[in-house]
PDB file of C-alpha atoms in Angstrom:
ATOM      1  CA  UNK A  16     -40.134  -4.706 156.970  1.00 86.00           C
ATOM      2  CA  UNK A  17     -43.139  -4.358 154.683  1.00 91.00           C
ATOM      3  CA  UNK A  18     -46.254  -2.498 155.838  1.00 92.00           C
ATOM      4  CA  UNK A  19     -48.287  -5.710 155.658  1.00 88.00           C
ATOM      5  CA  UNK A  20     -45.926  -7.312 158.171  1.00 90.00           C
ATOM      6  CA  UNK A  21     -46.587  -4.544 160.731  1.00 93.00           C
ATOM      7  CA  UNK A  22     -50.392  -4.689 160.872  1.00 95.00           C
ATOM      8  CA  UNK A  23     -52.054  -5.390 164.223  1.00 96.00           C
ATOM      9  CA  UNK A  24     -55.336  -7.321 164.077  1.00 96.00           C
ATOM     10  CA  UNK A  25     -58.313  -6.406 166.289  1.00 97.00           C
ATOM     11  CA  UNK A  26     -59.609  -9.372 168.281  1.00 97.00           C
ATOM     12  CA  UNK A  27     -62.259  -7.522 170.299  1.00 97.00           C
ATOM     13  CA  UNK A  28     -63.280  -3.965 171.105  1.00 97.00           C
ATOM     14  CA  UNK A  29     -64.755  -2.429 174.251  1.00 97.00           C
ATOM     15  CA  UNK A  30     -66.309   1.019 174.579  1.00 97.00           C
ATOM     16  CA  UNK A  31     -64.924   2.702 177.706  1.00 96.00           C
ATOM     17  CA  UNK A  32     -66.618   6.095 177.376  1.00 97.00           C
ATOM     18  CA  UNK A  33     -68.885   7.750 174.821  1.00 96.00           C
ATOM     19  CA  UNK A  34     -69.042  11.516 175.042  1.00 93.00           C
ATOM     20  CA  UNK A  35     -70.125  14.434 172.885  1.00 90.00           C
ATOM     21  CA  UNK A  36     -66.701  14.836 171.250  1.00 90.00           C
ATOM     22  CA  UNK A  37     -64.692  11.714 172.115  1.00 92.00           C
ATOM     23  CA  UNK A  38     -65.436   8.010 172.201  1.00 95.00           C
ATOM     24  CA  UNK A  39     -62.773   6.105 174.172  1.00 97.00           C
ATOM     25  CA  UNK A  40     -62.160   2.466 173.293  1.00 97.00           C
ATOM     26  CA  UNK A  41     -59.974  -0.408 174.452  1.00 97.00           C
ATOM     27  CA  UNK A  42     -59.220  -3.058 171.850  1.00 97.00           C
ATOM     28  CA  UNK A  43     -57.650  -6.446 172.394  1.00 98.00           C
ATOM     29  CA  UNK A  44     -55.302  -7.056 169.466  1.00 97.00           C
ATOM     30  CA  UNK A  45     -52.957  -9.595 168.014  1.00 96.00           C
ATOM     31  CA  UNK A  46     -49.470  -8.264 167.253  1.00 96.00           C
ATOM     32  CA  UNK A  47     -47.716  -9.154 163.978  1.00 95.00           C
ATOM     33  CA  UNK A  48     -45.751 -11.840 165.874  1.00 95.00           C
ATOM     34  CA  UNK A  49     -49.027 -13.447 167.049  1.00 95.00           C
ATOM     35  CA  UNK A  50     -48.791 -12.278 170.680  1.00 97.00           C
ATOM     36  CA  UNK A  51     -51.773 -10.580 172.371  1.00 97.00           C
ATOM     37  CA  UNK A  52     -51.766  -6.924 173.444  1.00 97.00           C
ATOM     38  CA  UNK A  53     -54.251  -4.069 173.864  1.00 97.00           C
ATOM     39  CA  UNK A  54     -54.666  -0.562 172.480  1.00 97.00           C
ATOM     40  CA  UNK A  55     -56.542   2.318 174.097  1.00 97.00           C
ATOM     41  CA  UNK A  56     -57.540   5.216 171.877  1.00 96.00           C
ATOM     42  CA  UNK A  57     -60.103   7.946 171.403  1.00 96.00           C
ATOM     43  CA  UNK A  58     -62.285   8.252 168.332  1.00 95.00           C
ATOM     44  CA  UNK A  59     -62.898  11.823 167.174  1.00 95.00           C
ATOM     45  CA  UNK A  60     -65.144  12.912 164.302  1.00 94.00           C
ATOM     46  CA  UNK A  61     -62.627  15.262 162.716  1.00 95.00           C
ATOM     47  CA  UNK A  62     -61.998  18.975 162.575  1.00 97.00           C
ATOM     48  CA  UNK A  63     -60.876  21.877 160.430  1.00 98.00           C
ATOM     49  CA  UNK A  64     -58.273  24.604 160.925  1.00 98.00           C
ATOM     50  CA  UNK A  65     -57.979  27.759 158.865  1.00 98.00           C
ATOM     51  CA  UNK A  66     -55.156  30.246 158.403  1.00 98.00           C
ATOM     52  CA  UNK A  67     -56.873  33.509 157.402  1.00 98.00           C
ATOM     53  CA  UNK A  68     -54.332  35.710 155.593  1.00 97.00           C
ATOM     54  CA  UNK A  69     -55.136  39.342 154.862  1.00 96.00           C
ATOM     55  CA  UNK A  70     -53.963  41.228 151.770  1.00 94.00           C
ATOM     56  CA  UNK A  71     -51.454  42.974 154.063  1.00 94.00           C
ATOM     57  CA  UNK A  72     -49.875  39.657 155.039  1.00 94.00           C
ATOM     58  CA  UNK A  73     -51.457  39.474 158.484  1.00 96.00           C
ATOM     59  CA  UNK A  74     -52.759  36.264 160.014  1.00 97.00           C
ATOM     60  CA  UNK A  75     -56.021  36.357 161.957  1.00 97.00           C
ATOM     61  CA  UNK A  76     -55.784  34.249 165.131  1.00 97.00           C
ATOM     62  CA  UNK A  77     -57.820  33.746 168.268  1.00 96.00           C
ATOM     63  CA  UNK A  78     -56.841  33.689 171.903  1.00 96.00           C
ATOM     64  CA  UNK A  79     -58.902  31.298 173.975  1.00 94.00           C
ATOM     65  CA  UNK A  80     -58.748  29.386 177.219  1.00 94.00           C
ATOM     66  CA  UNK A  81     -58.156  25.663 176.805  1.00 94.00           C
ATOM     67  CA  UNK A  82     -59.451  23.785 179.815  1.00 93.00           C
ATOM     68  CA  UNK A  83     -57.362  20.630 179.318  1.00 93.00           C
ATOM     69  CA  UNK A  84     -54.181  22.699 179.717  1.00 95.00           C
ATOM     70  CA  UNK A  85     -55.547  25.290 182.138  1.00 96.00           C
ATOM     71  CA  UNK A  86     -54.377  28.315 180.168  1.00 96.00           C
ATOM     72  CA  UNK A  87     -54.968  30.611 177.223  1.00 96.00           C
ATOM     73  CA  UNK A  88     -53.569  29.605 173.820  1.00 97.00           C
ATOM     74  CA  UNK A  89     -52.967  31.724 170.726  1.00 98.00           C
ATOM     75  CA  UNK A  90     -54.148  29.624 167.799  1.00 97.00           C
ATOM     76  CA  UNK A  91     -55.747  29.671 164.383  1.00 98.00           C
ATOM     77  CA  UNK A  92     -59.523  29.488 163.975  1.00 97.00           C
ATOM     78  CA  UNK A  93     -60.657  25.872 164.078  1.00 96.00           C
ATOM     79  CA  UNK A  94     -63.558  23.655 164.969  1.00 95.00           C
ATOM     80  CA  UNK A  95     -64.940  20.164 164.848  1.00 95.00           C
ATOM     81  CA  UNK A  96     -67.016  18.776 162.031  1.00 95.00           C
ATOM     82  CA  UNK A  97     -70.667  18.972 163.060  1.00 91.00           C
ATOM     83  CA  UNK A  98     -71.453  15.538 161.642  1.00 89.00           C
ATOM     84  CA  UNK A  99     -69.779  12.590 159.938  1.00 85.00           C
ATOM     85  CA  UNK A 100     -71.055  13.754 156.551  1.00 92.00           C
ATOM     86  CA  UNK A 101     -70.198  17.466 156.874  1.00 94.00           C
ATOM     87  CA  UNK A 102     -67.760  18.499 154.154  1.00 96.00           C
ATOM     88  CA  UNK A 103     -64.539  19.909 155.664  1.00 97.00           C
ATOM     89  CA  UNK A 104     -64.628  22.844 153.221  1.00 97.00           C
ATOM     90  CA  UNK A 105     -68.102  23.855 154.464  1.00 96.00           C
ATOM     91  CA  UNK A 106     -66.967  23.494 158.075  1.00 97.00           C
ATOM     92  CA  UNK A 107     -63.934  25.706 157.397  1.00 97.00           C
ATOM     93  CA  UNK A 108     -66.124  28.427 155.871  1.00 96.00           C
ATOM     94  CA  UNK A 109     -68.492  28.185 158.871  1.00 95.00           C
ATOM     95  CA  UNK A 110     -65.714  28.327 161.478  1.00 94.00           C
ATOM     96  CA  UNK A 111     -64.019  31.275 159.764  1.00 96.00           C
ATOM     97  CA  UNK A 112     -67.255  33.269 159.979  1.00 94.00           C
ATOM     98  CA  UNK A 113     -68.131  32.126 163.515  1.00 92.00           C
ATOM     99  CA  UNK A 114     -64.749  32.720 165.130  1.00 91.00           C
ATOM    100  CA  UNK A 115     -63.334  35.794 163.378  1.00 93.00           C
ATOM    101  CA  UNK A 116     -66.262  37.182 161.360  1.00 93.00           C
ATOM    102  CA  UNK A 117     -64.503  36.672 158.024  1.00 95.00           C
ATOM    103  CA  UNK A 118     -65.619  35.505 154.619  1.00 95.00           C
ATOM    104  CA  UNK A 119     -62.976  34.353 152.158  1.00 97.00           C
ATOM    105  CA  UNK A 120     -62.951  34.942 148.419  1.00 97.00           C
ATOM    106  CA  UNK A 121     -60.475  32.082 148.070  1.00 97.00           C
ATOM    107  CA  UNK A 122     -60.094  28.980 150.279  1.00 97.00           C
ATOM    108  CA  UNK A 123     -57.250  26.576 149.494  1.00 97.00           C
ATOM    109  CA  UNK A 124     -57.061  23.069 151.001  1.00 98.00           C
ATOM    110  CA  UNK A 125     -53.620  22.367 152.505  1.00 98.00           C
ATOM    111  CA  UNK A 126     -53.898  18.722 153.485  1.00 97.00           C
ATOM    112  CA  UNK A 127     -54.704  16.818 156.643  1.00 98.00           C
ATOM    113  CA  UNK A 128     -52.956  16.839 160.015  1.00 97.00           C
ATOM    114  CA  UNK A 129     -53.161  13.797 162.314  1.00 97.00           C
ATOM    115  CA  UNK A 130     -52.253  15.422 165.646  1.00 94.00           C
ATOM    116  CA  UNK A 131     -51.724  12.304 167.761  1.00 94.00           C
ATOM    117  CA  UNK A 132     -51.689   9.130 165.664  1.00 94.00           C
ATOM    118  CA  UNK A 133     -50.979   6.760 168.573  1.00 94.00           C
ATOM    119  CA  UNK A 134     -54.064   7.538 170.656  1.00 95.00           C
ATOM    120  CA  UNK A 135     -56.500   9.697 168.664  1.00 95.00           C
ATOM    121  CA  UNK A 136     -58.338   9.154 165.356  1.00 95.00           C
ATOM    122  CA  UNK A 137     -58.808  12.911 164.811  1.00 95.00           C
ATOM    123  CA  UNK A 138     -57.955  14.257 161.362  1.00 96.00           C
ATOM    124  CA  UNK A 139     -57.716  18.044 161.015  1.00 97.00           C
ATOM    125  CA  UNK A 140     -58.397  19.344 157.507  1.00 98.00           C
ATOM    126  CA  UNK A 141     -56.263  22.449 156.959  1.00 98.00           C
ATOM    127  CA  UNK A 142     -57.112  25.457 154.785  1.00 98.00           C
ATOM    128  CA  UNK A 143     -55.658  28.808 153.747  1.00 98.00           C
ATOM    129  CA  UNK A 144     -58.286  31.568 153.502  1.00 98.00           C
ATOM    130  CA  UNK A 145     -57.510  34.680 151.425  1.00 97.00           C
ATOM    131  CA  UNK A 146     -59.320  37.664 149.885  1.00 97.00           C
ATOM    132  CA  UNK A 147     -60.987  38.258 153.227  1.00 96.00           C
ATOM    133  CA  UNK A 148     -63.890  40.536 154.056  1.00 94.00           C
ATOM    134  CA  UNK A 149     -64.849  41.058 157.676  1.00 92.00           C
ATOM    135  CA  UNK A 150     -68.167  41.373 159.430  1.00 86.00           C
ATOM    136  CA  UNK A 151     -69.509  40.281 162.794  1.00 79.00           C
ATOM    137  CA  UNK A 152     -68.323  37.041 164.331  1.00 76.00           C
ATOM    138  CA  UNK A 153     -70.762  34.588 165.908  1.00 72.00           C
ATOM    139  CA  UNK A 154     -68.875  32.274 168.270  1.00 68.00           C
ATOM    140  CA  UNK A 155     -70.669  29.349 169.857  1.00 69.00           C
ATOM    141  CA  UNK A 156     -72.251  30.260 173.198  1.00 76.00           C
ATOM    142  CA  UNK A 157     -69.535  28.328 175.055  1.00 77.00           C
ATOM    143  CA  UNK A 158     -66.650  30.045 173.175  1.00 73.00           C
ATOM    144  CA  UNK A 159     -64.942  33.134 174.562  1.00 85.00           C
ATOM    145  CA  UNK A 160     -62.462  34.395 171.997  1.00 87.00           C
ATOM    146  CA  UNK A 161     -60.254  37.407 171.410  1.00 90.00           C
ATOM    147  CA  UNK A 162     -59.303  38.034 167.774  1.00 93.00           C
ATOM    148  CA  UNK A 163     -55.627  38.901 167.190  1.00 96.00           C
ATOM    149  CA  UNK A 164     -53.934  39.960 163.954  1.00 97.00           C
ATOM    150  CA  UNK A 165     -50.207  39.764 163.335  1.00 97.00           C
ATOM    151  CA  UNK A 166     -47.854  39.514 160.375  1.00 97.00           C
ATOM    152  CA  UNK A 167     -47.286  35.964 159.107  1.00 97.00           C
ATOM    153  CA  UNK A 168     -43.566  36.542 159.678  1.00 95.00           C
ATOM    154  CA  UNK A 169     -44.181  37.279 163.376  1.00 97.00           C
ATOM    155  CA  UNK A 170     -46.273  34.130 163.783  1.00 97.00           C
ATOM    156  CA  UNK A 171     -43.567  32.002 162.146  1.00 97.00           C
ATOM    157  CA  UNK A 172     -40.935  33.535 164.427  1.00 97.00           C
ATOM    158  CA  UNK A 173     -43.117  32.717 167.452  1.00 97.00           C
ATOM    159  CA  UNK A 174     -43.450  29.123 166.224  1.00 98.00           C
ATOM    160  CA  UNK A 175     -39.694  28.813 165.768  1.00 97.00           C
ATOM    161  CA  UNK A 176     -39.017  30.263 169.247  1.00 98.00           C
ATOM    162  CA  UNK A 177     -41.356  27.671 170.775  1.00 97.00           C
ATOM    163  CA  UNK A 178     -43.961  30.238 171.832  1.00 97.00           C
ATOM    164  CA  UNK A 179     -46.793  28.564 169.870  1.00 97.00           C
ATOM    165  CA  UNK A 180     -47.472  25.058 171.184  1.00 96.00           C
ATOM    166  CA  UNK A 181     -50.685  24.325 169.276  1.00 97.00           C
ATOM    167  CA  UNK A 182     -49.876  21.751 166.570  1.00 96.00           C
ATOM    168  CA  UNK A 183     -52.376  22.910 163.948  1.00 97.00           C
ATOM    169  CA  UNK A 184     -51.179  26.494 164.254  1.00 98.00           C
ATOM    170  CA  UNK A 185     -47.532  25.447 163.939  1.00 98.00           C
ATOM    171  CA  UNK A 186     -48.112  23.273 160.893  1.00 98.00           C
ATOM    172  CA  UNK A 187     -50.351  25.726 159.045  1.00 98.00           C
ATOM    173  CA  UNK A 188     -48.091  28.718 159.765  1.00 97.00           C
ATOM    174  CA  UNK A 189     -45.048  26.869 158.440  1.00 97.00           C
ATOM    175  CA  UNK A 190     -46.906  25.499 155.395  1.00 97.00           C
ATOM    176  CA  UNK A 191     -48.207  28.933 154.410  1.00 97.00           C
ATOM    177  CA  UNK A 192     -44.818  30.532 155.118  1.00 96.00           C
ATOM    178  CA  UNK A 193     -43.213  27.981 152.780  1.00 95.00           C
ATOM    179  CA  UNK A 194     -45.827  28.756 150.109  1.00 92.00           C
ATOM    180  CA  UNK A 195     -45.617  32.536 150.414  1.00 86.00           C
ATOM    181  CA  UNK A 196     -41.877  32.974 151.018  1.00 71.00           C
ATOM    182  CA  UNK A 197     -39.510  33.402 153.929  1.00 58.00           C
ATOM    183  CA  UNK A 198     -40.427  36.123 156.455  1.00 47.00           C
ATOM    184  CA  UNK A 199     -38.138  39.128 156.815  1.00 44.00           C
TER     185      UNK A 199
END
């Protein structure tokens, strides 16, 4: 089946909820076979995630409580784009400084992650940050973070054992591991 034969056409759209981060919609659609259906989804303005890698091969992560899951997660520094026209690179530099107090001499784009393509429009722009220098962090006033450093090899092993559930952290750890070589 060709892509063109799979496209669903929007007939109407209804805003269910408009919040600070998410805008939930319900669209009436026409399926490729002409039958009616509906789609519910959340619009999200986008985000960035950064894997800070020290010269010693350590990854800088944060531990933080995630309300939606009711527990603390170990994950890479990340954050939402502040506006629709904010450049992801600038947001990555900002989040790196805010969350872990680091400035990178080299920032490499590593593509985009769509974490939940069926129900969420969020696109996470991924970056590798290297040649790091550290200073004071400046988390947002509603962020409570603990900075954690560990070897990239240890993070990859945690991902492979199923101990890291956060999608952006999994994908970035495995991408950088593939780029830098297999952990010992």
